Amino acid sequence: MTMDQEDRALATRLMEAALAAGADAADVIVVSATSTAVGVAGGILEEAERAEGRDAGLRVITGRGQACVSSSDLRDANLAEMAARAVTMARAAPDDPYCGLAPAEALAGRRDAEGLDLADPAHPPEPDALEAMARAAESAALGVPGIVQVEQASASWQRDRLTIMLSNGFEAGYSRSSISLALSALAGEGTGRERDYAVETRRHAADLPSPESVGLRAGERTVARLGARRPPAGRYPVVYDERVAGGLIGHLLSAANGAAVARGASWLDGKLGEAVLPAGMTVGEEPHLPRGRASRPFDAEGLPTRASAIVENGRLARWVLDLATARQLGLESTANARRGLSGPPSPGVSNVRMTLGDRDRAGLLREIGTGLLVTSFLGASINPTTGAYSRGASGFWVEGGEIAYPVNEITLAGSLPEMLRSLRPGNDADQAKALSAPSMIVEGLTLGA
């Protein structure tokens, strides 16, 4: 049997066990994965791991109650025990009037990932090849003047297969691969020591940047932080570097998540159709990007995914919904259900893309003249219902449109609604990321040092 045949057979046995135990409806998710990872530090191989596994998750619905269980013990006797335990738990669970599967007529017609190119057909890299990648990255970082140590250089590869089976008749699966290279480095001594990193992940090995470029970038970023001091306090324009700009858009997406809206914990509540970004800016999902980090042909509830705007021309166009949150809000699912092995579906986005500007980061710095370039954050305090924003940050002080010196121990405070309406994006978004956002100017922030 091939892996997909084995996973389908397992899902079928677990589904049959759930229905035999008394479930009114059920869904099964099976994940089979193989991975290899190595880590190098100080020229020494620190870790080398290879793992193979198959896990199954089961959700059952009885009446208005639901329960989820998961296991990696997939013997038939344990599958029957899993199913019986889940049904017992569901019968004892509080009523949930919003749980339930999709009607059969709403299910995705496409049930594979053909054309998305999510699984690298090349032979998986051997551990020796991954170790060579990590060593090359480490050597490049150590070649940067000022680097005193590489904490670790690591390379990893994974291939998994996702199989979903629902009692409403939906059954599908597809494979994915992933290869990553990461390095963190140290520069300086004592209290003046600084740390930074670089990491790259791709679906296909051929798309991964060279180990030397990753190590060099990590080393240069680290050395650039040496001699950091505190900037002047006050109200200044801020440029969010591409490395951290996605987090700002992520706060917007979190507030647009149906789970937050349904429980009254979103500062976007009541703002459908209103301006939340500058006019002309669109933020949307593209779940069918070839080799995309978060591409998927259907969601965890079997509904067909499609490209659509969440914010269109600056205005909030829709919520991010699964079936349960859609029912709670009296709307239709936007096919955004995600699900792990041990919990029910919940809303989550796929590949996110946004409108780009016409300038690179250097052009944005010239525009602000004097202000702050943020390259990293530490901690966060964000009020989900008001959007009040406070974060520790570090980066570089900008004078005359140029980087003047590194800065740290900064607190940025503002209001997310005001900040987002002030955005002026650049054009340097990394399209390899699931949430791809460029460097951007943000107004309305107070710097405390």
GROMACS .gro file of N, CA and C in nm, residues 356-421:
model
  198
  356LEU      N    1   0.129   4.676  -0.286
  356LEU     CA    2   0.264   4.725  -0.264
  356LEU      C    3   0.277   4.870  -0.311
  357GLY      N    4   0.376   4.938  -0.253
  357GLY     CA    5   0.405   5.074  -0.296
  357GLY      C    6   0.506   5.075  -0.408
  358ASP      N    7   0.567   5.192  -0.432
  358ASP     CA    8   0.661   5.205  -0.544
  358ASP      C    9   0.803   5.236  -0.498
  359ARG      N   10   0.831   5.224  -0.366
  359ARG     CA   11   0.965   5.255  -0.315
  359ARG      C   12   1.020   5.140  -0.233
  360ASP      N   13   1.152   5.127  -0.231
  360ASP     CA   14   1.214   5.028  -0.146
  360ASP      C   15   1.229   5.086  -0.005
  361ARG      N   16   1.292   5.010   0.085
  361ARG     CA   17   1.304   5.056   0.223
  361ARG      C   18   1.384   5.185   0.231
  362ALA      N   19   1.489   5.196   0.152
  362ALA     CA   20   1.570   5.318   0.153
  362ALA      C   21   1.486   5.440   0.115
  363GLY      N   22   1.394   5.422   0.021
  363GLY     CA   23   1.305   5.531  -0.018
  363GLY      C   24   1.212   5.571   0.094
  364LEU      N   25   1.166   5.473   0.172
  364LEU     CA   26   1.080   5.504   0.287
  364LEU      C   27   1.157   5.581   0.393
  365LEU      N   28   1.282   5.543   0.416
  365LEU     CA   29   1.364   5.613   0.515
  365LEU      C   30   1.387   5.757   0.472
  366ARG      N   31   1.410   5.779   0.344
  366ARG     CA   32   1.428   5.916   0.296
  366ARG      C   33   1.302   5.998   0.317
  367GLU      N   34   1.187   5.933   0.302
  367GLU     CA   35   1.061   6.007   0.320
  367GLU      C   36   1.041   6.052   0.464
  368ILE      N   37   1.073   5.966   0.562
  368ILE     CA   38   1.047   6.006   0.701
  368ILE      C   39   1.152   6.105   0.750
  369GLY      N   40   1.271   6.104   0.692
  369GLY     CA   41   1.374   6.199   0.733
  369GLY      C   42   1.434   6.165   0.868
  370THR      N   43   1.360   6.192   0.974
  370THR     CA   44   1.402   6.161   1.110
  370THR      C   45   1.297   6.072   1.175
  371GLY      N   46   1.343   5.962   1.234
  371GLY     CA   47   1.249   5.869   1.297
  371GLY      C   48   1.316   5.738   1.329
  372LEU      N   49   1.238   5.632   1.328
  372LEU     CA   50   1.285   5.502   1.372
  372LEU      C   51   1.260   5.396   1.266
  373LEU      N   52   1.360   5.309   1.249
  373LEU     CA   53   1.345   5.187   1.169
  373LEU      C   54   1.341   5.071   1.267
  374VAL      N   55   1.230   4.998   1.271
  374VAL     CA   56   1.216   4.884   1.361
  374VAL      C   57   1.249   4.756   1.286
  375THR      N   58   1.340   4.676   1.345
  375THR     CA   59   1.376   4.548   1.283
  375THR      C   60   1.341   4.428   1.369
  376SER      N   61   1.309   4.451   1.498
  376SER     CA   62   1.269   4.338   1.583
  376SER      C   63   1.183   4.388   1.698
  377PHE      N   64   1.103   4.297   1.749
  377PHE     CA   65   1.015   4.326   1.862
  377PHE      C   66   1.041   4.228   1.975
  378LEU      N   67   1.010   4.273   2.096
  378LEU     CA   68   1.019   4.187   2.214
  378LEU      C   69   0.894   4.210   2.296
  379GLY      N   70   0.807   4.108   2.305
  379GLY     CA   71   0.686   4.120   2.384
  379GLY      C   72   0.583   4.206   2.317
  380ALA      N   73   0.462   4.200   2.370
  380ALA     CA   74   0.353   4.279   2.313
  380ALA      C   75   0.242   4.294   2.415
  381SER      N   76   0.180   4.410   2.412
  381SER     CA   77   0.059   4.434   2.490
  381SER      C   78  -0.041   4.500   2.397
  382ILE      N   79  -0.136   4.423   2.350
  382ILE     CA   80  -0.235   4.473   2.254
  382ILE      C   81  -0.373   4.442   2.306
  383ASN      N   82  -0.454   4.544   2.325
  383ASN     CA   83  -0.591   4.526   2.374
  383ASN      C   84  -0.678   4.482   2.256
  384PRO      N   85  -0.731   4.360   2.258
  384PRO     CA   86  -0.804   4.311   2.141
  384PRO      C   87  -0.935   4.385   2.116
  385THR      N   88  -0.991   4.447   2.217
  385THR     CA   89  -1.120   4.513   2.199
  385THR      C   90  -1.108   4.661   2.164
  386THR      N   91  -0.995   4.724   2.198
  386THR     CA   92  -0.976   4.866   2.167
  386THR      C   93  -0.868   4.891   2.063
  387GLY      N   94  -0.775   4.796   2.051
  387GLY     CA   95  -0.663   4.814   1.960
  387GLY      C   96  -0.549   4.894   2.019
  388ALA      N   97  -0.554   4.922   2.151
  388ALA     CA   98  -0.441   4.990   2.215
  388ALA      C   99  -0.316   4.904   2.199
  389TYR      N  100  -0.203   4.969   2.162
  389TYR     CA  101  -0.084   4.897   2.115
  389TYR      C  102   0.038   4.942   2.193
  390SER      N  103   0.116   4.846   2.245
  390SER     CA  104   0.241   4.877   2.312
  390SER      C  105   0.335   4.760   2.294
  391ARG      N  106   0.457   4.788   2.243
  391ARG     CA  107   0.552   4.680   2.217
  391ARG      C  108   0.694   4.728   2.243
  392GLY      N  109   0.777   4.638   2.297
  392GLY     CA  110   0.919   4.664   2.306
  392GLY      C  111   0.983   4.641   2.171
  393ALA      N  112   1.081   4.725   2.135
  393ALA     CA  113   1.137   4.716   2.001
  393ALA      C  114   1.284   4.752   2.000
  394SER      N  115   1.350   4.718   1.890
  394SER     CA  116   1.487   4.761   1.864
  394SER      C  117   1.501   4.781   1.714
  395GLY      N  118   1.606   4.852   1.675
  395GLY     CA  119   1.625   4.879   1.533
  395GLY      C  120   1.732   4.984   1.512
  396PHE      N  121   1.699   5.090   1.437
  396PHE     CA  122   1.798   5.191   1.401
  396PHE      C  123   1.734   5.330   1.400
  397TRP      N  124   1.809   5.427   1.451
  397TRP     CA  125   1.765   5.565   1.444
  397TRP      C  126   1.800   5.620   1.306
  398VAL      N  127   1.709   5.700   1.252
  398VAL     CA  128   1.723   5.754   1.117
  398VAL      C  129   1.732   5.906   1.125
  399GLU      N  130   1.832   5.960   1.060
  399GLU     CA  131   1.848   6.106   1.051
  399GLU      C  132   1.884   6.142   0.907
  400GLY      N  133   1.821   6.246   0.856
  400GLY     CA  134   1.848   6.285   0.719
  400GLY      C  135   1.815   6.177   0.619
  401GLY      N  136   1.721   6.091   0.654
  401GLY     CA  137   1.680   5.985   0.563
  401GLY      C  138   1.775   5.868   0.555
  402GLU      N  139   1.877   5.865   0.645
  402GLU     CA  140   1.975   5.757   0.646
  402GLU      C  141   1.986   5.696   0.785
  403ILE      N  142   2.025   5.569   0.791
  403ILE     CA  143   2.046   5.503   0.920
  403ILE      C  144   2.164   5.571   0.989
  404ALA      N  145   2.141   5.615   1.116
  404ALA     CA  146   2.245   5.686   1.191
  404ALA      C  147   2.316   5.596   1.290
  405TYR      N  148   2.239   5.518   1.368
  405TYR     CA  149   2.299   5.429   1.468
  405TYR      C  150   2.194   5.330   1.516
  406PRO      N  151   2.238   5.214   1.568
  406PRO     CA  152   2.143   5.115   1.620
  406PRO      C  153   2.084   5.161   1.753
  407VAL      N  154   1.960   5.118   1.780
  407VAL     CA  155   1.892   5.155   1.903
  407VAL      C  156   1.823   5.032   1.961
  408ASN      N  157   1.808   5.033   2.094
  408ASN     CA  158   1.734   4.926   2.160
  408ASN      C  159   1.663   4.982   2.283
  409GLU      N  160   1.598   4.893   2.356
  409GLU     CA  161   1.525   4.929   2.477
  409GLU      C  162   1.424   5.041   2.450
  410ILE      N  163   1.347   5.023   2.342
  410ILE     CA  164   1.245   5.119   2.302
  410ILE      C  165   1.108   5.061   2.334
  411THR      N  166   1.015   5.147   2.369
  411THR     CA  167   0.874   5.108   2.378
  411THR      C  168   0.797   5.190   2.276
  412LEU      N  169   0.721   5.123   2.191
  412LEU     CA  170   0.636   5.189   2.094
  412LEU      C  171   0.492   5.180   2.141
  413ALA      N  172   0.421   5.292   2.143
  413ALA     CA  173   0.282   5.292   2.189
  413ALA      C  174   0.197   5.370   2.089
  414GLY      N  175   0.077   5.318   2.067
  414GLY     CA  176  -0.015   5.384   1.976
  414GLY      C  177  -0.149   5.314   1.974
  415SER      N  178  -0.227   5.341   1.873
  415SER     CA  179  -0.359   5.279   1.855
  415SER      C  180  -0.360   5.210   1.720
  416LEU      N  181  -0.384   5.079   1.719
  416LEU     CA  182  -0.383   5.003   1.594
  416LEU      C  183  -0.475   5.062   1.487
  417PRO      N  184  -0.598   5.100   1.521
  417PRO     CA  185  -0.683   5.159   1.415
  417PRO      C  186  -0.620   5.281   1.349
  418GLU      N  187  -0.558   5.369   1.429
  418GLU     CA  188  -0.493   5.487   1.373
  418GLU      C  189  -0.368   5.450   1.294
  419MET      N  190  -0.290   5.358   1.349
  419MET     CA  191  -0.167   5.317   1.282
  419MET      C  192  -0.195   5.257   1.145
  420LEU      N  193  -0.293   5.169   1.137
  420LEU     CA  194  -0.322   5.100   1.012
  420LEU      C  195  -0.375   5.196   0.906
  421ARG      N  196  -0.450   5.296   0.949
  421ARG     CA  197  -0.503   5.393   0.851
  421ARG      C  198  -0.394   5.487   0.799
   0.00000   0.00000   0.00000
